[in-house]
Amino acid sequence: LVAARGPRELAGMRFLVSAGPTYEDIDPVRFVGNRSSGRMGFAIAEAAAHAGAAVTLVAGPVALATPAGVERVDVRSAREMRAAVLARTASNDVFIAAAAVGDFRPQAALPQKFKKGGAALELALVENPDILAEVAALPARPFVVGFAAETENVEAHARDKLERKRLDLIAANQVGAGLGFERGDNALLLLWPGGREELPRADKRELARQLLARIAHLRAARSG
Ligand code: CTP
Ligand code: CA
């Protein structure tokens, strides 16, 4: 697999990448969030741009610099991320959902700061839209790549997500207990209809290059 490793291997292709967590406001100072540093998604955006692709990065709240040559759109909540992504799917060839989207949000954000010392703060959480599943269900869709963060039965859960959301490819990783989040390396299991590839623990930038190589290979096989 040499695709995406040589210079300008992805020239002419347009990538849309989501990255980071989402924050769902409880009140003006508090939120419900998801664990994610954004580093995997930023590494993918950087590697794709380096390989010559035009890259748009839709980023949740992260403390990371924008990779060179990447167009960045900052969002905060899952619903903002959904709008930013859906507005751009038609103009991209590949969508990679590396964001750790919050699955739930408070039913209504309180307009004023909730004061402690009184009644318990009770939160009713409602489910957020699944951005990845929505993109995959579009009639004219890009090549759709999802991630699966799992704490157990990684391959079975990821294969289930691949099929249920009708993805072209899913990158699964084991999270929790010092794995996956807030660190520079990771290991990924790539699954697609009829195939699999294990990417052993490596720097997230190296994993990004290997993931892009697999995407280029699968797309070439499809159109060839
Ligand atoms: N995802 C998304 N929108 C959501 C939730 C998830 O686009 N509201 C995307 C993520 O970016 C990721 C994939 O779906 O690419 C899988 O996310 P994950 O949290 O592993 O799976 P879920 O489908 O949310 O299921 P669960 O959290 O219950 O395992
Ligand atoms: Ca989830």
Short mmCIF file of N, CA, C and O in Angstrom, two decimals, residues 6-138:
data_model
loop_
_atom_site.label_atom_id
_atom_site.label_comp_id
_atom_site.label_asym_id
_atom_site.label_seq_id
_atom_site.Cartn_x
_atom_site.Cartn_y
_atom_site.Cartn_z
N GLY A 6 3.18 8.71 -0.93
CA GLY A 6 3.98 9.56 -1.80
C GLY A 6 3.49 10.98 -1.75
O GLY A 6 2.41 11.25 -1.23
N PRO A 7 4.27 11.92 -2.26
CA PRO A 7 3.86 13.30 -2.27
C PRO A 7 2.66 13.52 -3.19
O PRO A 7 2.56 12.88 -4.24
N ARG A 8 1.72 14.37 -2.80
CA ARG A 8 0.58 14.78 -3.61
C ARG A 8 -0.28 13.60 -4.07
O ARG A 8 -0.94 13.68 -5.09
N GLU A 9 -0.28 12.51 -3.30
CA GLU A 9 -1.03 11.32 -3.70
C GLU A 9 -2.54 11.56 -3.69
O GLU A 9 -3.29 10.88 -4.38
N LEU A 10 -3.00 12.54 -2.91
CA LEU A 10 -4.43 12.82 -2.81
C LEU A 10 -4.80 14.12 -3.53
O LEU A 10 -5.86 14.69 -3.30
N ALA A 11 -3.93 14.57 -4.42
CA ALA A 11 -4.21 15.81 -5.16
C ALA A 11 -5.52 15.68 -5.93
O ALA A 11 -5.79 14.64 -6.52
N GLY A 12 -6.33 16.74 -5.90
CA GLY A 12 -7.60 16.72 -6.61
C GLY A 12 -8.75 16.18 -5.78
O GLY A 12 -9.90 16.27 -6.20
N MET A 13 -8.45 15.62 -4.61
CA MET A 13 -9.52 15.11 -3.77
C MET A 13 -9.87 16.09 -2.66
O MET A 13 -9.02 16.82 -2.16
N ARG A 14 -11.15 16.09 -2.28
CA ARG A 14 -11.62 17.00 -1.24
C ARG A 14 -12.08 16.20 -0.02
O ARG A 14 -12.94 15.33 -0.13
N PHE A 15 -11.48 16.49 1.11
CA PHE A 15 -11.77 15.78 2.35
C PHE A 15 -12.47 16.70 3.34
O PHE A 15 -12.06 17.85 3.56
N LEU A 16 -13.51 16.15 3.97
CA LEU A 16 -14.19 16.83 5.07
C LEU A 16 -13.94 15.98 6.32
O LEU A 16 -14.22 14.77 6.31
N VAL A 17 -13.38 16.58 7.36
CA VAL A 17 -13.01 15.83 8.57
C VAL A 17 -13.65 16.50 9.78
O VAL A 17 -13.55 17.72 9.93
N SER A 18 -14.29 15.71 10.64
CA SER A 18 -14.76 16.26 11.92
C SER A 18 -13.81 15.79 13.01
O SER A 18 -13.25 14.70 12.93
N ALA A 19 -13.62 16.65 14.02
CA ALA A 19 -12.65 16.33 15.07
C ALA A 19 -13.06 16.95 16.40
O ALA A 19 -13.80 17.92 16.44
N GLY A 20 -12.53 16.35 17.45
CA GLY A 20 -12.73 16.94 18.78
C GLY A 20 -14.03 16.52 19.43
O GLY A 20 -14.80 15.73 18.88
N PRO A 21 -14.26 17.04 20.64
CA PRO A 21 -15.49 16.73 21.35
C PRO A 21 -16.59 17.71 20.93
O PRO A 21 -16.35 18.59 20.10
N THR A 22 -17.78 17.54 21.47
CA THR A 22 -18.76 18.62 21.43
C THR A 22 -19.12 18.98 22.87
O THR A 22 -19.00 18.14 23.77
N TYR A 23 -19.52 20.22 23.07
CA TYR A 23 -19.96 20.70 24.39
C TYR A 23 -21.44 21.03 24.30
O TYR A 23 -21.86 21.75 23.40
N GLU A 24 -22.18 20.51 25.25
CA GLU A 24 -23.63 20.75 25.29
C GLU A 24 -23.94 21.53 26.55
O GLU A 24 -23.76 21.04 27.66
N ASP A 25 -24.40 22.76 26.38
CA ASP A 25 -24.53 23.66 27.52
C ASP A 25 -25.63 23.28 28.49
O ASP A 25 -26.75 22.94 28.10
N ILE A 26 -25.28 23.35 29.78
CA ILE A 26 -26.26 23.20 30.86
C ILE A 26 -26.80 24.59 31.23
O ILE A 26 -27.99 24.80 31.37
N ASP A 27 -25.88 25.52 31.39
CA ASP A 27 -26.20 26.92 31.68
C ASP A 27 -25.04 27.74 31.11
O ASP A 27 -24.16 27.18 30.44
N PRO A 28 -24.98 29.05 31.34
CA PRO A 28 -23.92 29.83 30.68
C PRO A 28 -22.49 29.47 31.11
O PRO A 28 -21.54 29.90 30.44
N VAL A 29 -22.30 28.69 32.17
CA VAL A 29 -20.94 28.38 32.59
C VAL A 29 -20.63 26.88 32.65
O VAL A 29 -19.49 26.50 32.89
N ARG A 30 -21.64 26.04 32.45
CA ARG A 30 -21.42 24.60 32.59
C ARG A 30 -21.88 23.86 31.33
O ARG A 30 -22.80 24.30 30.66
N PHE A 31 -21.22 22.73 31.09
CA PHE A 31 -21.61 21.95 29.92
C PHE A 31 -21.45 20.46 30.18
O PHE A 31 -20.76 20.05 31.12
N VAL A 32 -22.07 19.66 29.34
CA VAL A 32 -21.85 18.22 29.29
C VAL A 32 -20.92 17.98 28.10
O VAL A 32 -21.20 18.44 27.00
N GLY A 33 -19.80 17.30 28.33
CA GLY A 33 -18.83 17.11 27.26
C GLY A 33 -18.46 15.67 27.06
O GLY A 33 -18.93 14.78 27.76
N ASN A 34 -17.61 15.45 26.08
CA ASN A 34 -17.11 14.13 25.73
C ASN A 34 -15.59 14.15 25.82
O ASN A 34 -14.99 15.15 25.48
N ARG A 35 -14.99 13.06 26.21
CA ARG A 35 -13.53 13.01 26.23
C ARG A 35 -12.98 12.92 24.82
O ARG A 35 -13.32 12.01 24.07
N SER A 36 -12.19 13.86 24.43
CA SER A 36 -11.51 13.83 23.13
C SER A 36 -10.55 15.00 23.07
O SER A 36 -10.92 16.13 23.37
N SER A 37 -9.31 14.73 22.66
CA SER A 37 -8.34 15.83 22.50
C SER A 37 -8.43 16.43 21.11
O SER A 37 -7.94 17.53 20.88
N GLY A 38 -9.03 15.72 20.16
CA GLY A 38 -9.08 16.17 18.77
C GLY A 38 -7.84 15.79 17.97
O GLY A 38 -7.78 16.04 16.77
N ARG A 39 -6.87 15.15 18.63
CA ARG A 39 -5.58 14.93 17.96
C ARG A 39 -5.65 13.98 16.78
O ARG A 39 -4.97 14.18 15.78
N MET A 40 -6.51 12.95 16.88
CA MET A 40 -6.61 12.01 15.75
C MET A 40 -7.17 12.73 14.52
O MET A 40 -6.62 12.62 13.42
N GLY A 41 -8.25 13.47 14.69
CA GLY A 41 -8.86 14.18 13.56
C GLY A 41 -7.94 15.23 12.97
O GLY A 41 -7.86 15.39 11.74
N PHE A 42 -7.22 15.96 13.84
CA PHE A 42 -6.29 16.97 13.34
C PHE A 42 -5.14 16.31 12.58
O PHE A 42 -4.67 16.83 11.56
N ALA A 43 -4.68 15.15 13.06
CA ALA A 43 -3.60 14.43 12.38
C ALA A 43 -4.06 13.96 11.00
O ALA A 43 -3.30 14.00 10.02
N ILE A 44 -5.32 13.53 10.90
CA ILE A 44 -5.87 13.10 9.61
C ILE A 44 -5.94 14.28 8.64
O ILE A 44 -5.54 14.19 7.48
N ALA A 45 -6.44 15.42 9.15
CA ALA A 45 -6.54 16.61 8.30
C ALA A 45 -5.15 17.04 7.82
O ALA A 45 -4.96 17.37 6.64
N GLU A 46 -4.19 17.01 8.72
CA GLU A 46 -2.82 17.41 8.37
C GLU A 46 -2.23 16.47 7.31
O GLU A 46 -1.64 16.92 6.33
N ALA A 47 -2.41 15.17 7.52
CA ALA A 47 -1.84 14.20 6.59
C ALA A 47 -2.51 14.29 5.22
O ALA A 47 -1.83 14.16 4.19
N ALA A 48 -3.82 14.52 5.20
CA ALA A 48 -4.53 14.62 3.91
C ALA A 48 -4.07 15.87 3.16
O ALA A 48 -3.84 15.82 1.94
N ALA A 49 -3.93 16.99 3.87
CA ALA A 49 -3.45 18.21 3.22
C ALA A 49 -2.03 18.02 2.71
O ALA A 49 -1.68 18.45 1.61
N HIS A 50 -1.22 17.35 3.51
CA HIS A 50 0.17 17.10 3.12
C HIS A 50 0.24 16.26 1.85
O HIS A 50 1.14 16.43 1.03
N ALA A 51 -0.75 15.36 1.70
CA ALA A 51 -0.78 14.50 0.51
C ALA A 51 -1.48 15.18 -0.66
O ALA A 51 -1.74 14.54 -1.68
N GLY A 52 -1.81 16.46 -0.52
CA GLY A 52 -2.30 17.23 -1.65
C GLY A 52 -3.81 17.43 -1.72
O GLY A 52 -4.31 18.07 -2.64
N ALA A 53 -4.56 16.87 -0.75
CA ALA A 53 -6.02 17.04 -0.77
C ALA A 53 -6.41 18.44 -0.32
O ALA A 53 -5.67 19.10 0.40
N ALA A 54 -7.59 18.87 -0.74
CA ALA A 54 -8.21 20.08 -0.18
C ALA A 54 -8.99 19.63 1.05
O ALA A 54 -9.83 18.74 0.95
N VAL A 55 -8.69 20.20 2.20
CA VAL A 55 -9.24 19.67 3.46
C VAL A 55 -10.01 20.74 4.23
O VAL A 55 -9.51 21.84 4.45
N THR A 56 -11.23 20.39 4.62
CA THR A 56 -12.00 21.22 5.54
C THR A 56 -12.14 20.46 6.85
O THR A 56 -12.54 19.29 6.86
N LEU A 57 -11.80 21.11 7.94
CA LEU A 57 -11.80 20.49 9.26
C LEU A 57 -12.87 21.17 10.11
O LEU A 57 -12.77 22.36 10.40
N VAL A 58 -13.89 20.42 10.49
CA VAL A 58 -14.93 20.94 11.38
C VAL A 58 -14.55 20.51 12.79
O VAL A 58 -14.57 19.33 13.11
N ALA A 59 -14.16 21.49 13.60
CA ALA A 59 -13.56 21.19 14.90
C ALA A 59 -14.43 21.63 16.06
O ALA A 59 -14.89 22.77 16.11
N GLY A 60 -14.65 20.72 16.99
CA GLY A 60 -15.26 21.07 18.27
C GLY A 60 -14.23 21.80 19.11
O GLY A 60 -13.12 22.08 18.64
N PRO A 61 -14.56 22.12 20.37
CA PRO A 61 -13.64 22.88 21.23
C PRO A 61 -12.38 22.07 21.58
O PRO A 61 -12.45 21.11 22.33
N VAL A 62 -11.26 22.45 20.99
CA VAL A 62 -9.98 21.79 21.24
C VAL A 62 -8.90 22.87 21.37
O VAL A 62 -9.08 23.98 20.89
N ALA A 63 -7.79 22.47 21.99
CA ALA A 63 -6.66 23.39 22.11
C ALA A 63 -5.56 22.94 21.16
O ALA A 63 -4.50 22.50 21.57
N LEU A 64 -5.82 23.02 19.86
CA LEU A 64 -4.86 22.57 18.86
C LEU A 64 -4.74 23.62 17.76
O LEU A 64 -5.73 24.27 17.40
N ALA A 65 -3.53 23.73 17.21
CA ALA A 65 -3.30 24.66 16.10
C ALA A 65 -3.84 24.06 14.81
O ALA A 65 -3.81 22.84 14.62
N THR A 66 -4.32 24.91 13.93
CA THR A 66 -4.83 24.47 12.63
C THR A 66 -3.67 23.99 11.76
O THR A 66 -2.70 24.72 11.58
N PRO A 67 -3.73 22.77 11.24
CA PRO A 67 -2.65 22.30 10.36
C PRO A 67 -2.51 23.19 9.13
O PRO A 67 -3.51 23.75 8.64
N ALA A 68 -1.31 23.28 8.62
CA ALA A 68 -1.03 24.13 7.46
C ALA A 68 -1.89 23.72 6.27
O ALA A 68 -2.03 22.52 5.98
N GLY A 69 -2.47 24.70 5.61
CA GLY A 69 -3.22 24.43 4.39
C GLY A 69 -4.62 23.90 4.59
O GLY A 69 -5.30 23.54 3.63
N VAL A 70 -5.07 23.82 5.84
CA VAL A 70 -6.39 23.26 6.15
C VAL A 70 -7.37 24.39 6.45
O VAL A 70 -7.04 25.31 7.20
N GLU A 71 -8.58 24.30 5.87
CA GLU A 71 -9.63 25.26 6.19
C GLU A 71 -10.37 24.76 7.42
O GLU A 71 -10.84 23.63 7.45
N ARG A 72 -10.44 25.60 8.45
CA ARG A 72 -11.02 25.17 9.73
C ARG A 72 -12.32 25.90 10.04
O ARG A 72 -12.40 27.11 9.90
N VAL A 73 -13.32 25.12 10.47
CA VAL A 73 -14.60 25.68 10.89
C VAL A 73 -14.81 25.27 12.34
O VAL A 73 -14.86 24.08 12.65
N ASP A 74 -14.89 26.23 13.24
CA ASP A 74 -15.06 25.91 14.66
C ASP A 74 -16.53 25.83 15.05
O ASP A 74 -17.32 26.68 14.67
N VAL A 75 -16.86 24.78 15.79
CA VAL A 75 -18.22 24.61 16.30
C VAL A 75 -18.14 24.23 17.78
O VAL A 75 -17.05 23.92 18.28
N ARG A 76 -19.29 24.25 18.45
CA ARG A 76 -19.30 23.92 19.87
C ARG A 76 -20.18 22.70 20.15
O ARG A 76 -19.72 21.70 20.66
N SER A 77 -21.42 22.75 19.75
CA SER A 77 -22.36 21.67 20.07
C SER A 77 -22.48 20.67 18.93
O SER A 77 -22.07 20.94 17.79
N ALA A 78 -23.09 19.54 19.21
CA ALA A 78 -23.34 18.53 18.17
C ALA A 78 -24.23 19.09 17.07
O ALA A 78 -24.02 18.81 15.89
N ARG A 79 -25.20 19.88 17.46
CA ARG A 79 -26.10 20.42 16.43
C ARG A 79 -25.38 21.43 15.53
O ARG A 79 -25.65 21.51 14.33
N GLU A 80 -24.47 22.20 16.12
CA GLU A 80 -23.66 23.10 15.28
C GLU A 80 -22.76 22.29 14.35
O GLU A 80 -22.57 22.64 13.18
N MET A 81 -22.19 21.20 14.89
CA MET A 81 -21.32 20.36 14.05
C MET A 81 -22.12 19.75 12.91
O MET A 81 -21.67 19.71 11.76
N ARG A 82 -23.32 19.29 13.22
CA ARG A 82 -24.19 18.71 12.18
C ARG A 82 -24.43 19.70 11.05
O ARG A 82 -24.29 19.36 9.87
N ALA A 83 -24.78 20.94 11.40
CA ALA A 83 -25.07 21.95 10.38
C ALA A 83 -23.82 22.24 9.54
O ALA A 83 -23.90 22.35 8.31
N ALA A 84 -22.68 22.35 10.20
CA ALA A 84 -21.44 22.66 9.48
C ALA A 84 -21.06 21.52 8.53
O ALA A 84 -20.57 21.76 7.42
N VAL A 85 -21.27 20.28 8.97
CA VAL A 85 -20.94 19.12 8.13
C VAL A 85 -21.91 19.00 6.97
O VAL A 85 -21.51 18.87 5.81
N LEU A 86 -23.22 19.06 7.27
CA LEU A 86 -24.22 18.84 6.21
C LEU A 86 -24.15 19.91 5.13
O LEU A 86 -24.44 19.65 3.97
N ALA A 87 -23.71 21.11 5.52
CA ALA A 87 -23.58 22.19 4.52
C ALA A 87 -22.43 21.91 3.55
O ALA A 87 -22.32 22.57 2.52
N ARG A 88 -21.56 20.95 3.89
CA ARG A 88 -20.35 20.72 3.08
C ARG A 88 -20.23 19.33 2.47
O ARG A 88 -19.25 19.06 1.77
N THR A 89 -21.18 18.43 2.72
CA THR A 89 -21.02 17.06 2.21
C THR A 89 -21.04 17.02 0.69
O THR A 89 -20.30 16.26 0.07
N ALA A 90 -21.87 17.86 0.07
CA ALA A 90 -22.01 17.81 -1.40
C ALA A 90 -20.73 18.24 -2.10
O ALA A 90 -20.49 17.85 -3.24
N SER A 91 -19.91 19.04 -1.45
CA SER A 91 -18.70 19.56 -2.11
C SER A 91 -17.45 18.79 -1.70
O SER A 91 -16.34 19.26 -1.90
N ASN A 92 -17.63 17.59 -1.10
CA ASN A 92 -16.46 16.80 -0.71
C ASN A 92 -16.56 15.36 -1.20
O ASN A 92 -17.66 14.83 -1.37
N ASP A 93 -15.41 14.74 -1.42
CA ASP A 93 -15.35 13.37 -1.92
C ASP A 93 -15.33 12.35 -0.79
O ASP A 93 -15.74 11.21 -0.96
N VAL A 94 -14.79 12.76 0.36
CA VAL A 94 -14.63 11.85 1.49
C VAL A 94 -15.03 12.58 2.76
O VAL A 94 -14.66 13.74 2.95
N PHE A 95 -15.81 11.93 3.62
CA PHE A 95 -16.12 12.47 4.95
C PHE A 95 -15.56 11.52 5.98
O PHE A 95 -15.87 10.33 5.99
N ILE A 96 -14.70 12.04 6.85
CA ILE A 96 -14.13 11.23 7.93
C ILE A 96 -14.61 11.80 9.26
O ILE A 96 -14.29 12.93 9.63
N ALA A 97 -15.43 11.02 9.97
CA ALA A 97 -16.03 11.47 11.23
C ALA A 97 -15.14 11.03 12.39
O ALA A 97 -15.34 9.98 12.98
N ALA A 98 -14.14 11.85 12.70
CA ALA A 98 -13.24 11.53 13.82
C ALA A 98 -13.69 12.20 15.10
O ALA A 98 -13.08 12.00 16.15
N ALA A 99 -14.74 13.00 15.05
CA ALA A 99 -15.21 13.71 16.24
C ALA A 99 -15.82 12.74 17.24
O ALA A 99 -16.42 11.74 16.86
N ALA A 100 -15.64 13.06 18.52
CA ALA A 100 -16.34 12.36 19.59
C ALA A 100 -17.59 13.19 19.91
O ALA A 100 -17.58 14.03 20.78
N VAL A 101 -18.61 12.95 19.11
CA VAL A 101 -19.84 13.76 19.24
C VAL A 101 -20.57 13.35 20.52
O VAL A 101 -20.74 12.17 20.79
N GLY A 102 -21.00 14.33 21.28
CA GLY A 102 -21.79 14.04 22.48
C GLY A 102 -23.11 13.40 22.08
O GLY A 102 -23.82 13.92 21.22
N ASP A 103 -23.40 12.25 22.67
CA ASP A 103 -24.63 11.55 22.29
C ASP A 103 -25.87 12.21 22.87
O ASP A 103 -26.97 12.06 22.34
N PHE A 104 -25.69 12.95 23.97
CA PHE A 104 -26.84 13.54 24.66
C PHE A 104 -26.61 15.01 24.96
O PHE A 104 -25.47 15.43 25.17
N ARG A 105 -27.66 15.77 25.00
CA ARG A 105 -27.58 17.18 25.41
C ARG A 105 -28.70 17.47 26.38
O ARG A 105 -29.76 16.82 26.33
N PRO A 106 -28.50 18.45 27.28
CA PRO A 106 -29.59 18.86 28.16
C PRO A 106 -30.77 19.32 27.31
O PRO A 106 -30.58 20.00 26.29
N GLN A 107 -31.94 18.93 27.72
CA GLN A 107 -33.14 19.24 26.95
C GLN A 107 -33.23 20.73 26.65
O GLN A 107 -33.59 21.13 25.55
N ALA A 108 -32.93 21.55 27.65
CA ALA A 108 -32.91 23.01 27.44
C ALA A 108 -31.78 23.59 28.27
O ALA A 108 -31.62 23.24 29.44
N ALA A 109 -30.97 24.46 27.66
CA ALA A 109 -29.92 25.15 28.41
C ALA A 109 -30.58 26.22 29.28
O ALA A 109 -31.47 26.92 28.83
N LEU A 110 -30.16 26.29 30.56
CA LEU A 110 -30.73 27.31 31.45
C LEU A 110 -30.20 28.69 31.05
O LEU A 110 -29.00 28.83 30.78
N PRO A 111 -31.07 29.69 31.05
CA PRO A 111 -30.60 31.02 30.61
C PRO A 111 -29.68 31.69 31.62
O PRO A 111 -28.84 32.51 31.24
N GLN A 112 -29.82 31.36 32.90
CA GLN A 112 -28.97 31.95 33.95
C GLN A 112 -28.20 30.84 34.66
O GLN A 112 -28.60 29.69 34.66
N LYS A 113 -27.13 31.23 35.31
CA LYS A 113 -26.31 30.28 36.06
C LYS A 113 -27.13 29.63 37.17
O LYS A 113 -27.76 30.33 37.97
N PHE A 114 -27.12 28.31 37.21
CA PHE A 114 -27.83 27.57 38.26
C PHE A 114 -27.01 27.66 39.54
O PHE A 114 -25.83 27.33 39.56
N LYS A 115 -27.63 28.14 40.64
CA LYS A 115 -26.88 28.34 41.88
C LYS A 115 -26.90 27.09 42.75
O LYS A 115 -27.95 26.46 42.95
N LYS A 116 -25.74 26.73 43.27
CA LYS A 116 -25.66 25.56 44.15
C LYS A 116 -26.19 25.90 45.54
O LYS A 116 -26.45 27.05 45.84
N GLY A 117 -26.32 24.86 46.38
CA GLY A 117 -26.76 25.08 47.75
C GLY A 117 -28.26 24.98 47.93
O GLY A 117 -28.76 24.99 49.05
N GLY A 118 -28.98 24.85 46.84
CA GLY A 118 -30.44 24.70 46.94
C GLY A 118 -30.87 23.32 46.52
O GLY A 118 -30.28 22.33 46.96
N ALA A 119 -31.83 23.26 45.66
CA ALA A 119 -32.32 21.97 45.18
C ALA A 119 -31.26 21.31 44.32
O ALA A 119 -30.37 21.97 43.78
N ALA A 120 -31.36 19.97 44.23
CA ALA A 120 -30.45 19.23 43.33
C ALA A 120 -30.67 19.69 41.90
O ALA A 120 -31.78 20.06 41.52
N LEU A 121 -29.59 19.67 41.13
CA LEU A 121 -29.70 20.00 39.71
C LEU A 121 -30.07 18.73 38.96
O LEU A 121 -29.28 17.78 38.92
N GLU A 122 -31.26 18.71 38.42
CA GLU A 122 -31.67 17.53 37.68
C GLU A 122 -31.62 17.84 36.19
O GLU A 122 -32.18 18.81 35.73
N LEU A 123 -30.93 16.97 35.46
CA LEU A 123 -30.77 17.18 34.03
C LEU A 123 -31.58 16.14 33.26
O LEU A 123 -31.44 14.95 33.50
N ALA A 124 -32.41 16.61 32.35
CA ALA A 124 -33.04 15.70 31.40
C ALA A 124 -32.21 15.77 30.13
O ALA A 124 -32.02 16.84 29.56
N LEU A 125 -31.67 14.62 29.73
CA LEU A 125 -30.81 14.59 28.55
C LEU A 125 -31.57 13.97 27.37
O LEU A 125 -32.19 12.93 27.51
N VAL A 126 -31.48 14.63 26.23
CA VAL A 126 -32.11 14.08 25.01
C VAL A 126 -31.01 13.72 24.02
O VAL A 126 -29.90 14.26 24.06
N GLU A 127 -31.31 12.79 23.12
CA GLU A 127 -30.29 12.30 22.20
C GLU A 127 -30.00 13.31 21.09
O GLU A 127 -30.92 13.95 20.57
N ASN A 128 -28.75 13.43 20.75
CA ASN A 128 -28.34 14.29 19.64
C ASN A 128 -28.51 13.55 18.31
O ASN A 128 -28.49 12.32 18.27
N PRO A 129 -28.64 14.30 17.22
CA PRO A 129 -28.67 13.65 15.90
C PRO A 129 -27.34 12.94 15.63
O PRO A 129 -26.30 13.40 16.07
N ASP A 130 -27.40 11.81 14.93
CA ASP A 130 -26.18 11.08 14.55
C ASP A 130 -25.71 11.63 13.20
O ASP A 130 -26.27 11.31 12.15
N ILE A 131 -24.67 12.46 13.24
CA ILE A 131 -24.20 13.15 12.04
C ILE A 131 -23.71 12.15 10.99
O ILE A 131 -24.02 12.24 9.81
N LEU A 132 -22.94 11.19 11.46
CA LEU A 132 -22.35 10.19 10.56
C LEU A 132 -23.43 9.39 9.85
O LEU A 132 -23.38 9.20 8.63
N ALA A 133 -24.42 8.91 10.59
CA ALA A 133 -25.50 8.13 9.99
C ALA A 133 -26.29 8.97 9.00
O ALA A 133 -26.71 8.49 7.94
N GLU A 134 -26.48 10.25 9.33
CA GLU A 134 -27.21 11.14 8.42
C GLU A 134 -26.46 11.32 7.11
O GLU A 134 -27.05 11.29 6.03
N VAL A 135 -25.16 11.53 7.20
CA VAL A 135 -24.36 11.72 5.97
C VAL A 135 -24.40 10.44 5.14
O VAL A 135 -24.56 10.48 3.93
N ALA A 136 -24.26 9.30 5.81
CA ALA A 136 -24.23 8.02 5.08
C ALA A 136 -25.56 7.72 4.41
O ALA A 136 -25.61 6.96 3.45
N ALA A 137 -26.64 8.32 4.90
CA ALA A 137 -27.97 8.07 4.33
C ALA A 137 -28.31 9.03 3.20
O ALA A 137 -29.37 8.91 2.59
N LEU A 138 -27.45 9.99 2.91
CA LEU A 138 -27.72 10.94 1.82
C LEU A 138 -27.71 10.20 0.48
O LEU A 138 -26.89 9.30 0.27
#
